Short mmCIF file of C-alpha atoms in Angstrom, two decimals:
data_model
loop_
_atom_site.label_atom_id
_atom_site.label_comp_id
_atom_site.label_asym_id
_atom_site.label_seq_id
_atom_site.Cartn_x
_atom_site.Cartn_y
_atom_site.Cartn_z
CA UNK A 1 28.87 63.00 -20.88
CA UNK A 2 32.63 62.54 -21.09
CA UNK A 3 34.27 64.20 -24.09
CA UNK A 4 36.24 60.96 -24.53
CA UNK A 5 33.15 58.76 -24.65
CA UNK A 6 32.71 56.94 -27.93
CA UNK A 7 36.31 57.49 -29.08
CA UNK A 8 36.91 53.86 -29.94
CA UNK A 9 33.63 53.61 -31.83
CA UNK A 10 34.54 56.65 -33.89
CA UNK A 11 37.90 55.17 -34.86
CA UNK A 12 37.05 51.50 -35.28
CA UNK A 13 36.14 52.05 -38.91
CA UNK A 14 39.82 52.53 -39.68
CA UNK A 15 41.32 50.06 -37.23
CA UNK A 16 44.30 48.16 -38.63
CA UNK A 17 44.32 44.92 -40.51
CA UNK A 18 46.50 42.29 -38.91
CA UNK A 19 49.71 41.38 -40.70
CA UNK A 20 51.19 37.97 -40.05
CA UNK A 21 54.50 38.04 -38.22
CA UNK A 22 57.30 37.25 -40.62
CA UNK A 23 60.32 37.21 -38.32
CA UNK A 24 61.22 35.74 -34.96
CA UNK A 25 61.76 38.18 -32.09
CA UNK A 26 63.88 36.53 -29.42
CA UNK A 27 63.12 37.70 -25.88
CA UNK A 28 66.43 38.50 -24.15
CA UNK A 29 65.19 40.14 -20.98
CA UNK A 30 62.09 41.46 -19.27
CA UNK A 31 61.22 43.59 -16.25
CA UNK A 32 60.12 41.66 -13.17
CA UNK A 33 57.58 42.74 -10.53
CA UNK A 34 59.29 45.02 -8.01
CA UNK A 35 56.52 46.28 -5.75
CA UNK A 36 53.25 45.18 -4.13
CA UNK A 37 50.11 47.22 -4.76
CA UNK A 38 47.31 47.14 -2.16
CA UNK A 39 45.10 49.96 -3.43
CA UNK A 40 45.36 53.60 -4.44
CA UNK A 41 46.91 55.63 -1.67
CA UNK A 42 47.74 52.60 0.44
CA UNK A 43 51.22 51.75 1.78
CA UNK A 44 53.14 49.23 -0.30
CA UNK A 45 53.30 45.86 1.47
CA UNK A 46 56.63 43.99 1.57
CA UNK A 47 57.61 41.98 -1.49
CA UNK A 48 57.33 40.62 -4.02
CA UNK A 49 56.43 37.93 -3.44
CA UNK A 50 53.33 39.67 -2.11
CA UNK A 51 51.58 38.22 0.93
CA UNK A 52 49.30 41.26 0.71
CA UNK A 53 48.22 43.12 -2.40
CA UNK A 54 49.26 42.15 -5.93
CA UNK A 55 52.60 42.23 -7.73
CA UNK A 56 53.34 45.39 -9.70
CA UNK A 57 56.05 46.01 -12.30
CA UNK A 58 57.07 49.66 -12.30
CA UNK A 59 59.91 49.55 -14.84
CA UNK A 60 58.09 50.21 -18.11
CA UNK A 61 60.41 51.43 -20.89
CA UNK A 62 63.80 50.61 -22.32
CA UNK A 63 64.26 54.37 -22.51
CA UNK A 64 67.94 54.60 -23.45
CA UNK A 65 69.78 51.91 -25.47
CA UNK A 66 73.31 51.69 -26.87
CA UNK A 67 75.84 49.06 -27.98
CA UNK A 68 79.53 48.96 -27.07
CA UNK A 69 81.13 46.02 -28.87
CA UNK A 70 79.53 42.83 -27.55
CA UNK A 71 77.72 44.75 -24.82
CA UNK A 72 74.21 46.15 -25.07
CA UNK A 73 73.58 48.72 -22.33
CA UNK A 74 70.19 50.17 -21.55
CA UNK A 75 68.48 52.37 -19.00
CA UNK A 76 64.84 52.22 -17.98
CA UNK A 77 61.94 54.52 -17.23
CA UNK A 78 59.30 53.60 -14.64
CA UNK A 79 55.52 54.10 -14.98
CA UNK A 80 56.17 56.31 -17.98
CA UNK A 81 52.56 56.22 -19.15
CA UNK A 82 51.51 57.78 -15.82
CA UNK A 83 54.25 60.42 -15.99
CA UNK A 84 53.29 61.39 -19.54
CA UNK A 85 49.59 61.56 -18.71
CA UNK A 86 50.35 63.64 -15.64
CA UNK A 87 52.54 66.16 -17.44
CA UNK A 88 51.40 66.33 -21.08
CA UNK A 89 47.69 65.82 -20.36
CA UNK A 90 47.58 67.49 -16.91
CA UNK A 91 45.89 64.41 -15.47
CA UNK A 92 45.96 64.00 -11.69
CA UNK A 93 42.88 61.88 -10.92
CA UNK A 94 44.09 58.41 -9.83
CA UNK A 95 43.06 55.53 -12.07
CA UNK A 96 43.22 51.76 -11.67
CA UNK A 97 42.04 49.01 -14.01
CA UNK A 98 43.09 45.48 -14.90
CA UNK A 99 46.07 46.75 -16.87
CA UNK A 100 47.69 49.57 -14.91
CA UNK A 101 47.44 51.93 -11.97
CA UNK A 102 48.43 55.60 -11.84
CA UNK A 103 48.25 56.99 -8.31
CA UNK A 104 49.59 60.49 -9.02
CA UNK A 105 49.38 62.60 -5.85
CA UNK A 106 47.93 59.69 -3.83
CA UNK A 107 51.10 57.60 -4.21
CA UNK A 108 53.30 56.97 -1.22
CA UNK A 109 56.15 58.66 -3.10
CA UNK A 110 54.21 61.92 -3.42
CA UNK A 111 52.91 61.73 0.15
CA UNK A 112 56.35 61.04 1.57
CA UNK A 113 58.11 63.66 -0.56
CA UNK A 114 55.97 66.84 -0.81
CA UNK A 115 58.40 68.29 -3.35
CA UNK A 116 57.26 65.66 -5.90
CA UNK A 117 54.36 67.17 -7.90
CA UNK A 118 51.15 65.17 -8.23
CA UNK A 119 51.78 64.71 -11.96
CA UNK A 120 54.97 62.78 -11.16
CA UNK A 121 53.73 60.86 -8.15
CA UNK A 122 54.28 57.50 -9.86
CA UNK A 123 58.00 58.10 -10.40
CA UNK A 124 60.41 55.36 -9.31
CA UNK A 125 64.21 55.31 -9.66
CA UNK A 126 65.34 54.06 -13.08
CA UNK A 127 67.66 51.13 -13.60
CA UNK A 128 70.75 50.41 -15.71
CA UNK A 129 71.14 46.99 -17.35
CA UNK A 130 73.87 45.25 -19.35
CA UNK A 131 73.27 42.43 -21.83
CA UNK A 132 76.35 40.49 -22.98
CA UNK A 133 75.71 39.30 -26.54
CA UNK A 134 78.51 36.75 -26.27
CA UNK A 135 77.37 34.96 -23.11
CA UNK A 136 73.70 35.91 -23.09
CA UNK A 137 74.04 37.19 -19.51
CA UNK A 138 71.75 40.02 -18.43
CA UNK A 139 72.82 41.93 -15.29
CA UNK A 140 71.33 44.83 -13.36
CA UNK A 141 74.10 47.40 -12.80
CA UNK A 142 71.96 49.86 -10.81
CA UNK A 143 73.62 48.83 -7.52
CA UNK A 144 76.95 50.02 -8.96
CA UNK A 145 75.47 53.53 -8.86
CA UNK A 146 73.69 53.36 -5.51
CA UNK A 147 76.73 51.76 -3.86
CA UNK A 148 79.25 54.25 -5.20
CA UNK A 149 78.38 57.20 -2.98
CA UNK A 150 75.48 58.88 -1.25
CA UNK A 151 75.53 61.62 -3.91
CA UNK A 152 75.32 59.11 -6.77
CA UNK A 153 72.47 57.26 -5.04
CA UNK A 154 70.55 60.53 -4.53
CA UNK A 155 71.11 61.48 -8.15
CA UNK A 156 69.71 58.16 -9.37
CA UNK A 157 66.67 58.50 -7.08
CA UNK A 158 66.01 61.98 -8.46
CA UNK A 159 66.19 60.90 -12.13
CA UNK A 160 62.88 60.57 -13.98
CA UNK A 161 64.38 57.97 -16.29
CA UNK A 162 67.47 57.08 -18.33
CA UNK A 163 66.08 58.69 -21.46
CA UNK A 164 69.26 58.64 -23.57
CA UNK A 165 72.27 56.33 -23.86
CA UNK A 166 75.40 56.51 -25.96
CA UNK A 167 78.98 55.28 -26.14
CA UNK A 168 82.35 56.39 -27.48
CA UNK A 169 85.99 55.88 -26.52
CA UNK A 170 85.26 53.06 -24.10
CA UNK A 171 82.74 55.10 -22.08
CA UNK A 172 79.00 54.41 -21.81
CA UNK A 173 76.86 57.41 -20.92
CA UNK A 174 73.27 57.68 -19.70
CA UNK A 175 71.32 60.92 -19.36
CA UNK A 176 67.90 61.71 -17.96
CA UNK A 177 65.92 64.66 -16.56
CA UNK A 178 66.02 65.38 -12.86
CA UNK A 179 62.91 65.58 -10.71
CA UNK A 180 63.97 69.02 -9.54
CA UNK A 181 66.02 70.73 -12.22
CA UNK A 182 68.96 69.88 -14.41
CA UNK A 183 70.06 66.89 -16.45
CA UNK A 184 71.59 63.90 -14.65
CA UNK A 185 74.41 62.07 -16.46
CA UNK A 186 75.92 58.69 -15.45
CA UNK A 187 79.04 57.04 -16.87
CA UNK A 188 80.40 53.47 -17.04
CA UNK A 189 83.67 52.06 -18.36
CA UNK A 190 82.76 49.83 -21.30
CA UNK A 191 85.92 47.70 -20.86
CA UNK A 192 85.95 47.07 -17.13
CA UNK A 193 82.19 47.74 -16.76
CA UNK A 194 83.06 49.87 -13.74
CA UNK A 195 80.82 52.77 -12.75
CA UNK A 196 82.71 56.03 -13.29
CA UNK A 197 80.42 58.48 -11.50
CA UNK A 198 77.60 60.94 -12.16
CA UNK A 199 77.03 64.66 -12.57
CA UNK A 200 74.16 67.11 -12.93
CA UNK A 201 74.26 69.57 -15.84
CA UNK A 202 72.30 72.41 -14.30
CA UNK A 203 71.58 74.42 -17.45
CA UNK A 204 69.77 71.56 -19.22
CA UNK A 205 66.52 69.86 -18.30
CA UNK A 206 65.99 66.96 -20.69
CA UNK A 207 67.77 64.65 -23.13
CA UNK A 208 66.49 62.18 -25.70
CA UNK A 209 69.27 60.95 -27.98
CA UNK A 210 73.01 60.40 -28.23
CA UNK A 211 74.56 60.03 -31.70
CA UNK A 212 78.08 58.93 -32.63
CA UNK A 213 79.09 60.58 -35.91
CA UNK A 214 82.30 61.78 -37.52
CA UNK A 215 84.42 60.48 -34.65
CA UNK A 216 82.47 62.39 -32.00
CA UNK A 217 79.53 61.73 -29.69
CA UNK A 218 76.66 64.22 -29.67
CA UNK A 219 73.70 64.67 -27.32
CA UNK A 220 70.43 66.43 -28.09
CA UNK A 221 69.02 68.25 -25.05
CA UNK A 222 66.38 70.68 -23.87
CA UNK A 223 67.33 73.79 -21.92
CA UNK A 224 65.75 75.08 -18.73
CA UNK A 225 63.33 73.23 -16.41
CA UNK A 226 61.94 70.19 -18.18
CA UNK A 227 63.80 71.26 -21.31
CA UNK A 228 60.98 73.65 -22.23
CA UNK A 229 63.00 76.86 -22.74
CA UNK A 230 64.76 75.78 -25.89
CA UNK A 231 67.20 73.18 -27.13
CA UNK A 232 70.82 72.48 -27.84
CA UNK A 233 73.19 69.92 -29.30
CA UNK A 234 76.20 69.07 -27.15
CA UNK A 235 79.48 67.45 -28.18
CA UNK A 236 81.09 65.13 -25.65
CA UNK A 237 84.71 65.98 -24.91
CA UNK A 238 85.22 63.50 -22.09
CA UNK A 239 87.16 60.29 -21.48
CA UNK A 240 87.37 57.59 -18.80
CA UNK A 241 89.11 59.97 -16.39
CA UNK A 242 86.88 63.01 -16.97
CA UNK A 243 83.68 61.63 -18.47
CA UNK A 244 81.42 64.66 -17.95
CA UNK A 245 82.89 67.25 -20.32
CA UNK A 246 80.38 68.61 -22.85
CA UNK A 247 80.42 71.66 -25.09
CA UNK A 248 77.47 73.25 -26.87
CA UNK A 249 77.81 73.11 -30.66
CA UNK A 250 74.27 73.96 -31.64
CA UNK A 251 71.43 76.09 -30.27
CA UNK A 252 67.81 75.36 -31.18
CA UNK A 253 64.55 77.12 -30.26
CA UNK A 254 63.06 73.84 -28.97
CA UNK A 255 64.46 70.68 -27.37
CA UNK A 256 66.10 68.18 -29.69
CA UNK A 257 64.26 64.87 -30.01
CA UNK A 258 66.44 62.71 -32.28
CA UNK A 259 69.65 63.11 -34.28
CA UNK A 260 70.97 61.77 -37.57
CA UNK A 261 74.12 62.19 -39.68
CA UNK A 262 74.10 62.73 -43.43
CA UNK A 263 76.53 64.23 -45.95
CA UNK A 264 78.86 65.67 -43.32
CA UNK A 265 76.13 67.37 -41.27
CA UNK A 266 73.89 66.62 -38.30
CA UNK A 267 70.12 66.79 -38.46
CA UNK A 268 67.90 67.22 -35.42
CA UNK A 269 64.18 66.74 -35.01
CA UNK A 270 62.41 68.85 -32.39
CA UNK A 271 59.09 68.99 -30.53
CA UNK A 272 56.79 71.98 -30.43
CA UNK A 273 57.08 74.09 -27.31
CA UNK A 274 54.55 73.39 -24.57
CA UNK A 275 52.70 76.68 -24.83
CA UNK A 276 49.87 76.73 -27.44
CA UNK A 277 50.33 80.39 -28.34
CA UNK A 278 51.10 82.42 -31.40
CA UNK A 279 54.81 82.47 -30.57
CA UNK A 280 55.06 78.70 -30.04
CA UNK A 281 57.97 77.01 -31.76
CA UNK A 282 56.66 74.32 -34.07
CA UNK A 283 58.14 70.85 -34.35
CA UNK A 284 60.74 70.86 -37.09
CA UNK A 285 63.82 69.40 -38.76
CA UNK A 286 67.07 71.35 -38.30
CA UNK A 287 70.31 71.14 -40.32
CA UNK A 288 73.73 71.86 -38.83
CA UNK A 289 76.69 73.57 -40.46
CA UNK A 290 79.30 71.17 -41.88
CA UNK A 291 81.22 69.09 -39.34
CA UNK A 292 83.33 69.77 -37.33
CA UNK A 293 80.89 72.08 -35.59
CA UNK A 294 82.84 75.16 -34.55
CA UNK A 295 80.13 77.78 -34.75
CA UNK A 296 77.47 78.80 -37.19
CA UNK A 297 73.71 78.69 -37.01
CA UNK A 298 71.50 75.68 -37.58
CA UNK A 299 68.85 76.00 -40.30
CA UNK A 300 65.27 74.78 -40.14
CA UNK A 301 64.44 72.86 -43.32
CA UNK A 302 60.87 71.74 -42.48
CA UNK A 303 58.24 72.20 -39.78
CA UNK A 304 54.80 70.85 -38.94
CA UNK A 305 53.11 74.06 -40.05
CA UNK A 306 53.78 73.16 -43.68
CA UNK A 307 51.47 70.14 -43.31
CA UNK A 308 48.97 70.43 -40.44
CA UNK A 309 45.88 72.49 -41.31
CA UNK A 310 44.60 73.21 -37.79
CA UNK A 311 46.70 75.93 -36.14
CA UNK A 312 46.00 74.77 -32.58
CA UNK A 313 46.71 71.11 -33.31
CA UNK A 314 49.97 72.13 -34.99
CA UNK A 315 51.33 73.32 -31.65
CA UNK A 316 51.00 69.80 -30.19
CA UNK A 317 53.16 68.05 -32.81
CA UNK A 318 56.43 66.39 -32.03
CA UNK A 319 58.99 64.87 -34.39
CA UNK A 320 60.72 61.62 -33.54
CA UNK A 321 62.81 59.06 -35.37
CA UNK A 322 65.16 60.33 -38.09
CA UNK A 323 67.67 58.43 -40.23
CA UNK A 324 69.75 58.71 -43.38
CA UNK A 325 68.89 56.07 -45.98
CA UNK A 326 69.43 55.77 -49.72
CA UNK A 327 70.49 59.39 -50.12
CA UNK A 328 67.42 60.68 -48.31
CA UNK A 329 66.78 61.88 -44.77
CA UNK A 330 63.70 60.14 -43.35
CA UNK A 331 61.69 61.37 -40.35
CA UNK A 332 58.30 60.90 -38.73
CA UNK A 333 55.87 62.79 -36.52
CA UNK A 334 54.75 62.05 -32.95
CA UNK A 335 51.40 62.76 -31.30
CA UNK A 336 50.82 62.24 -27.57
CA UNK A 337 47.40 60.52 -27.40
CA UNK A 338 44.65 63.09 -26.73
CA UNK A 339 47.09 65.99 -26.24
CA UNK A 340 45.59 67.95 -29.13
CA UNK A 341 42.14 67.06 -27.81
CA UNK A 342 42.96 68.47 -24.37
CA UNK A 343 44.30 71.70 -25.88
CA UNK A 344 41.16 72.12 -27.99
CA UNK A 345 38.90 71.32 -25.04
CA UNK A 346 40.62 73.99 -22.96
CA UNK A 347 40.63 76.63 -25.69
CA UNK A 348 37.24 75.89 -27.25
CA UNK A 349 34.92 74.15 -24.74
CA UNK A 350 32.01 72.50 -26.54
CA UNK A 351 28.42 72.80 -25.23
CA UNK A 352 26.84 69.61 -26.59
CA UNK A 353 27.73 65.91 -26.56
CA UNK A 354 27.72 65.87 -30.36
CA UNK A 355 30.19 68.76 -30.53
CA UNK A 356 32.36 67.12 -27.87
CA UNK A 357 32.53 63.89 -29.86
CA UNK A 358 33.45 65.82 -32.99
CA UNK A 359 36.22 67.57 -31.09
CA UNK A 360 37.66 64.24 -29.98
CA UNK A 361 37.43 62.70 -33.41
CA UNK A 362 38.87 65.55 -35.45
CA UNK A 363 41.86 66.24 -33.21
CA UNK A 364 43.35 62.75 -33.54
CA UNK A 365 46.46 62.38 -35.70
CA UNK A 366 48.43 59.31 -36.71
CA UNK A 367 52.14 59.53 -37.47
CA UNK A 368 53.17 60.91 -40.85
CA UNK A 369 56.37 59.70 -42.55
CA UNK A 370 58.54 62.09 -44.57
CA UNK A 371 61.81 62.20 -46.43
CA UNK A 372 63.96 64.92 -48.00
CA UNK A 373 67.21 65.43 -49.86
CA UNK A 374 69.39 68.39 -50.75
CA UNK A 375 67.94 69.92 -47.62
CA UNK A 376 68.70 73.56 -46.98
CA UNK A 377 69.69 74.18 -50.62
CA UNK A 378 67.81 75.61 -53.62
CA UNK A 379 67.43 72.01 -54.82
CA UNK A 380 65.63 70.91 -51.64
CA UNK A 381 63.13 68.13 -52.27
CA UNK A 382 60.67 66.84 -49.66
CA UNK A 383 58.16 63.99 -50.04
CA UNK A 384 55.29 62.83 -47.88
CA UNK A 385 55.44 59.03 -47.87
CA UNK A 386 52.59 58.22 -45.45
CA UNK A 387 50.10 60.89 -44.52
CA UNK A 388 46.98 62.78 -45.55
CA UNK A 389 46.01 64.98 -48.47
CA UNK A 390 43.45 66.72 -46.21
CA UNK A 391 43.13 67.20 -42.43
CA UNK A 392 40.31 68.57 -40.23
CA UNK A 393 40.47 72.25 -39.28
CA UNK A 394 38.31 73.96 -36.68
CA UNK A 395 36.77 77.39 -37.32
CA UNK A 396 35.96 79.05 -33.96
CA UNK A 397 33.67 81.65 -35.52
CA UNK A 398 31.27 79.00 -36.81
CA UNK A 399 32.08 76.18 -34.39
CA UNK A 400 32.51 73.76 -37.28
CA UNK A 401 35.14 71.36 -38.61
CA UNK A 402 36.06 71.01 -42.28
CA UNK A 403 38.56 68.94 -44.23
CA UNK A 404 41.24 71.25 -45.61
CA UNK A 405 43.90 70.23 -48.17
CA UNK A 406 47.38 69.85 -46.68
CA UNK A 407 49.06 70.60 -49.99
CA UNK A 408 50.67 67.16 -50.01
CA UNK A 409 49.87 63.87 -51.69
CA UNK A 410 51.27 60.83 -49.88
CA UNK A 411 53.45 58.70 -52.10
CA UNK A 412 52.64 55.35 -50.49
CA UNK A 413 49.65 55.48 -48.16
CA UNK A 414 47.72 56.84 -45.21
CA UNK A 415 49.08 58.10 -41.89
CA UNK A 416 50.29 55.51 -39.42
CA UNK A 417 51.02 53.06 -42.25
CA UNK A 418 47.23 52.82 -42.52
CA UNK A 419 46.71 52.37 -38.76
CA UNK A 420 44.97 55.30 -37.04
CA UNK A 421 46.45 54.30 -33.67
CA UNK A 422 50.11 54.42 -34.78
CA UNK A 423 50.74 57.79 -33.16
CA UNK A 424 54.55 57.82 -32.72
CA UNK A 425 57.44 57.28 -35.06
CA UNK A 426 59.64 56.44 -32.10
CA UNK A 427 62.82 55.25 -33.78
CA UNK A 428 64.35 54.72 -37.22
CA UNK A 429 67.43 52.53 -37.71
CA UNK A 430 69.25 51.16 -40.75
CA UNK A 431 70.13 47.47 -40.42
CA UNK A 432 71.42 45.38 -43.29
CA UNK A 433 70.09 47.13 -46.37
CA UNK A 434 66.73 48.12 -44.88
CA UNK A 435 65.40 51.09 -42.95
CA UNK A 436 63.42 49.93 -39.91
CA UNK A 437 60.72 52.12 -38.39
CA UNK A 438 59.32 51.42 -34.92
CA UNK A 439 56.02 52.91 -33.80
CA UNK A 440 53.84 53.41 -30.75
CA UNK A 441 50.31 52.00 -31.17
CA UNK A 442 47.85 53.09 -28.47
CA UNK A 443 44.87 50.98 -29.58
CA UNK A 444 45.09 48.71 -26.52
CA UNK A 445 44.77 51.74 -24.22
CA UNK A 446 41.54 53.00 -25.79
CA UNK A 447 39.36 50.47 -24.00
CA UNK A 448 40.37 51.98 -20.63
CA UNK A 449 39.72 55.62 -21.54
CA UNK A 450 35.94 55.66 -21.12
CA UNK A 451 33.40 53.36 -19.52
CA UNK A 452 31.40 52.97 -22.73
CA UNK A 453 34.39 52.48 -25.04
CA UNK A 454 33.98 49.24 -27.00
CA UNK A 455 37.06 47.05 -27.36
CA UNK A 456 39.36 47.77 -30.26
CA UNK A 457 40.41 45.05 -32.71
CA UNK A 458 42.86 42.68 -30.94
CA UNK A 459 44.51 42.00 -34.30
CA UNK A 460 45.84 45.56 -34.18
CA UNK A 461 47.09 45.68 -30.60
CA UNK A 462 50.79 46.26 -30.05
CA UNK A 463 53.57 48.32 -31.59
CA UNK A 464 54.42 48.04 -35.27
CA UNK A 465 57.77 47.38 -36.92
CA UNK A 466 57.97 48.38 -40.58
CA UNK A 467 60.92 48.20 -42.98
CA UNK A 468 61.68 50.02 -46.20
CA UNK A 469 63.47 47.43 -48.41
CA UNK A 470 64.90 50.21 -50.57
CA UNK A 471 64.54 53.93 -51.19
CA UNK A 472 62.38 53.10 -54.21
CA UNK A 473 59.76 50.96 -52.49
CA UNK A 474 57.03 51.35 -49.87
CA UNK A 475 57.52 50.05 -46.36
CA UNK A 476 56.66 46.45 -45.54
CA UNK A 477 55.14 45.28 -42.27
CA UNK A 478 57.55 43.12 -40.28
CA UNK A 479 55.23 42.80 -37.28
CA UNK A 480 52.14 44.71 -36.13
CA UNK A 481 51.38 43.03 -32.80
CA UNK A 482 54.04 44.14 -30.34
CA UNK A 483 56.79 41.73 -31.43
CA UNK A 484 55.31 38.80 -29.55
CA UNK A 485 53.52 40.70 -26.74
CA UNK A 486 50.55 42.89 -27.63
CA UNK A 487 51.00 44.84 -24.37
CA UNK A 488 54.21 46.25 -25.89
CA UNK A 489 52.61 49.44 -27.18
CA UNK A 490 55.88 50.93 -28.39
CA UNK A 491 59.28 50.20 -29.91
CA UNK A 492 61.18 52.85 -27.99
CA UNK A 493 64.73 52.06 -29.15
CA UNK A 494 66.68 50.08 -31.73
CA UNK A 495 70.41 49.45 -32.17
CA UNK A 496 72.07 47.21 -34.74
CA UNK A 497 75.00 44.79 -34.58
CA UNK A 498 75.75 43.21 -37.93
CA UNK A 499 72.72 41.10 -38.75
CA UNK A 500 71.14 41.55 -35.33
CA UNK A 501 68.68 44.30 -34.44
CA UNK A 502 68.18 44.88 -30.71
CA UNK A 503 64.81 46.38 -29.83
CA UNK A 504 63.91 48.07 -26.55
CA UNK A 505 60.19 47.91 -25.87
CA UNK A 506 57.77 50.19 -24.03
CA UNK A 507 55.14 48.40 -21.96
CA UNK A 508 53.53 50.31 -19.04
CA UNK A 509 50.90 47.71 -18.07
CA UNK A 510 52.17 47.63 -14.49
CA UNK A 511 49.44 45.36 -13.07
CA UNK A 512 49.74 42.67 -15.75
CA UNK A 513 52.05 40.40 -13.76
CA UNK A 514 50.27 37.02 -13.62
CA UNK A 515 52.15 34.48 -15.77
CA UNK A 516 49.34 31.93 -15.37
CA UNK A 517 46.52 33.93 -17.01
CA UNK A 518 45.80 34.33 -20.72
CA UNK A 519 47.19 37.88 -20.90
CA UNK A 520 50.91 38.57 -21.46
CA UNK A 521 52.90 40.48 -18.86
CA UNK A 522 53.72 44.16 -18.52
CA UNK A 523 57.10 45.84 -18.13
CA UNK A 524 60.00 46.57 -20.47
CA UNK A 525 61.40 43.94 -22.81
CA UNK A 526 64.66 43.60 -24.72
CA UNK A 527 64.22 41.64 -27.95
CA UNK A 528 66.46 40.64 -30.86
CA UNK A 529 65.60 40.28 -34.52
CA UNK A 530 67.92 38.58 -36.99
CA UNK A 531 67.69 40.75 -40.10
CA UNK A 532 68.05 39.51 -43.68
CA UNK A 533 71.50 39.80 -45.22
CA UNK A 534 71.90 42.47 -47.94
#
């Protein structure tokens, strides 16, 4: 019996209640089918349009998003669900269903390029797009890169995705991990829109977030292959002529996930290191010295070990969105679906179906939402806003699970804003006078995890957008159904422009491409929300 069997049934008791959509989310752009799929391991027929096979949309995430005046620039990630499953969950068995296909080592990419590991067999080159807010024109600028030089084209082909985007001084930068090693960086002129070139930063292996603060542009990175050897914060020292100058202004024990600015300092959230061992670095919040950063150590002000009760599950935590709002620093946790389950299954294999089901159930975590002020001082104050007062802990000696107090009482409600499937706090952004929080909700995926998994509640499908109306009130649901497309399982990015909030969506349903059926389509989306005036 599969250890995943019955997962949906175990969680349905706490599936979310639908909240009526209160705002209009204008669709500005969407990924189009870009390949024909004729079966796992089969060559890709010409198209689309597809005379053979079916249309497939590989471009899944708006992975990096930034605004330069009237321009909204973004970079994509392709088949990101497959890449995450292959790397974080060590999955390599091909899968195909009505929603998506992951070929892994059977893909033509992996077969044609033996250097591509099976886990990354579904990789495709990312794209760069530009949306003009004045004219409404959306243009693909990827050909600017591939047409610039053979070296630039190779660098784009070897990039897993444009995971971070930022802008300062008339330059737009994109950064993403290389398939081999290093961090690939691409630059555009925000005035002329001309491609300025690309470089590989060999000592770094991942990037997640740019942040403009205090007149400078910063980039959070991971060091070493895949960014798994530690982390750093870089300050950009470039310009239009020399756009690839960076200097390290912070060193962290784990890769930086997101960045925020508050009270003259930077704050970075990090992920736990990949190794589930006693010396693993736990996901945490780090505080910089005062700006300008010219030396000095960063200080950890919180980590997941102060909340999670199960020591093995703690090592699988990540931290995501972080923002300054109302005098507080807000942040949230991130939990790759079934990652903690896989780690427990490997470390403590269970002999019976009942024990296997318990292992699945008690390793699931929804996102917790936190805030703190006076961080790193004797007056430090931290509050749990959405979370649990007790969490399951496994005792290997007895083979049993028990609810153990976390030591915290949530101020407003349960984890995931009351939705068990809200597993990521992917982005936090202040727009108008409200703090917006975008999640990943994996409830739609559950039905494809096991043959006997019953369908989850359609009213809960799709990413959530929540907003804190003030620092003295609980969050309010803006939308809980994917912002108009329940296949949008995540709000990966948000940037603001006055009373407009631009949202980059994550949607990896690469086989949902039929506009005539009753199911919405897969692939990334760029949407706009008009926010209330303060």
